[in-house]
Amino acid sequence: MNAAEQATNLELASNIATVVNLFKFEFPDAKSDLKPWKNDPETRELVDPDSIDIGFHFPGISKSWRSRSILIQIRFYQDPINNSRRAIGVEVAGFDHRGEAWRLSTVENWSVVGASSPSHEIEDKLKQICRQILEVFNKPSE
């Protein structure tokens, strides 16, 4: 679900801003997009209400990224027993003019799959950002 719609309280808004800043610190040319999904009925059917989705767009196609846009989806699980909510994984996908070019998931083995892949340097930075994202959303409440 669009990050702009998920920022329903100060803590979530602050965590979303932290994720944007983590990404922009490593990749200052990226422009953040807190509403990467269209607001139409077809798209709404596909959107996961248990995720926070943030897009990033670059000024052009980068050889090191092998994409022009990035979608970060932070996946959550709501425990029905103790009513706690925690981040259980991060999906990062790179898109070019043909559609999805590659995908990185923290759910299994943290590897990049797809028709093309970002450089090893970019891949390592993305994995570090994913670790930081999980820390941000899973830190103990004060």
Tab-separated table of C-alpha atoms in Angstrom:
chain	number	residue	atom	x	y	z
A	1	MET	CA	0.000	0.000	0.000
A	2	ASN	CA	1.258	3.514	-0.744
A	3	ALA	CA	3.460	4.829	2.062
A	4	ALA	CA	1.506	8.091	2.074
A	5	GLU	CA	-1.642	6.147	3.006
A	6	GLN	CA	0.122	4.059	5.657
A	7	ALA	CA	1.473	7.088	7.556
A	8	THR	CA	-1.487	7.022	9.931
A	9	ASN	CA	0.387	8.033	13.090
A	10	LEU	CA	3.545	9.866	14.098
A	11	GLU	CA	5.613	6.713	14.615
A	12	LEU	CA	4.786	5.276	11.172
A	13	ALA	CA	5.312	8.641	9.471
A	14	SER	CA	8.679	8.978	11.220
A	15	ASN	CA	9.729	5.437	10.235
A	16	ILE	CA	8.735	6.038	6.598
A	17	ALA	CA	10.749	9.283	6.580
A	18	THR	CA	13.711	7.381	8.039
A	19	VAL	CA	13.530	4.822	5.201
A	20	VAL	CA	13.445	7.605	2.600
A	21	ASN	CA	16.442	9.273	4.239
A	22	LEU	CA	18.402	5.991	4.449
A	23	PHE	CA	17.933	5.473	0.719
A	24	LYS	CA	18.641	9.078	-0.243
A	25	PHE	CA	21.785	9.135	1.926
A	26	GLU	CA	23.248	6.311	-0.184
A	27	PHE	CA	21.673	7.450	-3.466
A	28	PRO	CA	21.174	11.239	-3.374
A	29	ASP	CA	20.056	11.454	-7.041
A	30	ALA	CA	16.945	9.378	-6.316
A	31	LYS	CA	13.586	11.125	-6.101
A	32	SER	CA	11.236	9.533	-3.572
A	33	ASP	CA	7.630	8.643	-4.381
A	34	LEU	CA	5.324	7.919	-1.434
A	35	LYS	CA	2.447	7.069	-3.801
A	36	PRO	CA	3.937	4.590	-6.305
A	37	TRP	CA	0.566	2.913	-6.956
A	38	LYS	CA	-2.265	4.377	-9.015
A	39	ASN	CA	-5.547	4.948	-7.256
A	40	ASP	CA	-7.783	2.924	-9.578
A	41	PRO	CA	-9.904	-0.183	-8.892
A	42	GLU	CA	-7.635	-2.604	-10.807
A	43	THR	CA	-4.513	-1.466	-8.972
A	44	ARG	CA	-6.293	-1.412	-5.618
A	45	GLU	CA	-7.059	-5.134	-6.015
A	46	LEU	CA	-3.348	-5.920	-6.326
A	47	VAL	CA	-2.087	-3.751	-3.472
A	48	ASP	CA	-1.063	-5.539	-0.269
A	49	PRO	CA	-2.635	-3.783	2.745
A	50	ASP	CA	0.091	-5.320	4.945
A	51	SER	CA	2.951	-3.506	3.229
A	52	ILE	CA	4.411	-0.041	3.035
A	53	ASP	CA	5.448	0.743	-0.544
A	54	ILE	CA	7.910	3.473	-1.504
A	55	GLY	CA	9.183	4.237	-4.989
A	56	PHE	CA	12.423	5.903	-5.996
A	57	HIS	CA	13.138	7.287	-9.446
A	58	PHE	CA	16.505	8.125	-10.994
A	59	PRO	CA	17.124	10.834	-13.589
A	60	GLY	CA	18.106	8.192	-16.171
A	61	ILE	CA	19.047	4.547	-16.548
A	62	SER	CA	22.178	3.729	-14.624
A	63	LYS	CA	24.590	1.000	-15.660
A	64	SER	CA	25.241	0.148	-12.013
A	65	TRP	CA	21.497	-0.054	-11.222
A	66	ARG	CA	20.325	-1.472	-14.563
A	67	SER	CA	17.010	0.230	-13.859
A	68	ARG	CA	15.415	3.632	-13.654
A	69	SER	CA	12.903	3.137	-10.869
A	70	ILE	CA	12.996	1.152	-7.637
A	71	LEU	CA	10.051	-0.104	-5.607
A	72	ILE	CA	10.624	-0.965	-1.954
A	73	GLN	CA	7.890	-2.998	-0.282
A	74	ILE	CA	8.158	-3.475	3.463
A	75	ARG	CA	6.019	-6.483	4.440
A	76	PHE	CA	4.331	-6.772	7.840
A	77	TYR	CA	2.664	-9.443	9.931
A	78	GLN	CA	-0.028	-8.673	12.488
A	79	ASP	CA	0.022	-11.289	15.255
A	80	PRO	CA	-3.619	-11.959	16.198
A	81	ILE	CA	-2.685	-13.379	19.612
A	82	ASN	CA	-0.649	-10.526	21.081
A	83	ASN	CA	-1.750	-7.901	18.522
A	84	SER	CA	1.852	-6.977	17.718
A	85	ARG	CA	2.878	-5.861	14.232
A	86	ARG	CA	6.352	-6.445	12.893
A	87	ALA	CA	8.237	-6.152	9.640
A	88	ILE	CA	8.877	-9.646	8.293
A	89	GLY	CA	10.682	-8.797	5.072
A	90	VAL	CA	11.627	-6.306	2.404
A	91	GLU	CA	11.185	-6.693	-1.347
A	92	VAL	CA	13.137	-4.393	-3.666
A	93	ALA	CA	12.455	-4.401	-7.400
A	94	GLY	CA	14.197	-2.477	-10.162
A	95	PHE	CA	12.256	-1.385	-13.234
A	96	ASP	CA	13.328	-0.223	-16.681
A	97	HIS	CA	11.325	0.616	-19.824
A	98	ARG	CA	10.365	-3.065	-20.246
A	99	GLY	CA	9.013	-3.544	-16.719
A	100	GLU	CA	10.599	-5.376	-13.797
A	101	ALA	CA	14.298	-5.983	-14.493
A	102	TRP	CA	15.331	-7.566	-11.179
A	103	ARG	CA	14.122	-8.292	-7.645
A	104	LEU	CA	15.779	-8.689	-4.231
A	105	SER	CA	13.880	-10.358	-1.386
A	106	THR	CA	14.955	-10.627	2.234
A	107	VAL	CA	12.451	-13.430	2.826
A	108	GLU	CA	14.647	-16.303	1.679
A	109	ASN	CA	18.291	-16.057	0.639
A	110	TRP	CA	18.679	-12.318	-0.045
A	111	SER	CA	19.713	-12.873	-3.677
A	112	VAL	CA	18.908	-10.796	-6.744
A	113	VAL	CA	16.946	-12.525	-9.503
A	114	GLY	CA	15.791	-11.269	-12.878
A	115	ALA	CA	16.745	-10.525	-16.468
A	116	SER	CA	19.500	-8.180	-15.296
A	117	SER	CA	21.061	-7.353	-11.956
A	118	PRO	CA	22.478	-4.242	-10.334
A	119	SER	CA	26.231	-4.101	-9.756
A	120	HIS	CA	27.656	-5.921	-6.726
A	121	GLU	CA	28.312	-2.560	-5.053
A	122	ILE	CA	24.663	-1.497	-5.464
A	123	GLU	CA	23.449	-4.937	-4.383
A	124	ASP	CA	25.550	-4.736	-1.190
A	125	LYS	CA	24.219	-1.246	-0.407
A	126	LEU	CA	20.641	-2.407	-0.982
A	127	LYS	CA	21.116	-5.339	1.390
A	128	GLN	CA	22.477	-2.978	4.038
A	129	ILE	CA	19.482	-0.650	3.561
A	130	CYS	CA	17.131	-3.646	3.891
A	131	ARG	CA	18.784	-4.605	7.205
A	132	GLN	CA	18.384	-1.029	8.428
A	133	ILE	CA	14.721	-0.931	7.340
A	134	LEU	CA	13.968	-4.087	9.332
A	135	GLU	CA	15.710	-2.561	12.356
A	136	VAL	CA	13.718	0.687	12.047
A	137	PHE	CA	10.347	-1.060	11.973
A	138	ASN	CA	11.180	-3.768	14.528
A	139	LYS	CA	12.823	-1.662	17.203
A	140	PRO	CA	11.158	-2.050	20.614
A	141	SER	CA	8.493	0.541	21.421
A	142	GLU	CA	9.486	3.003	24.072
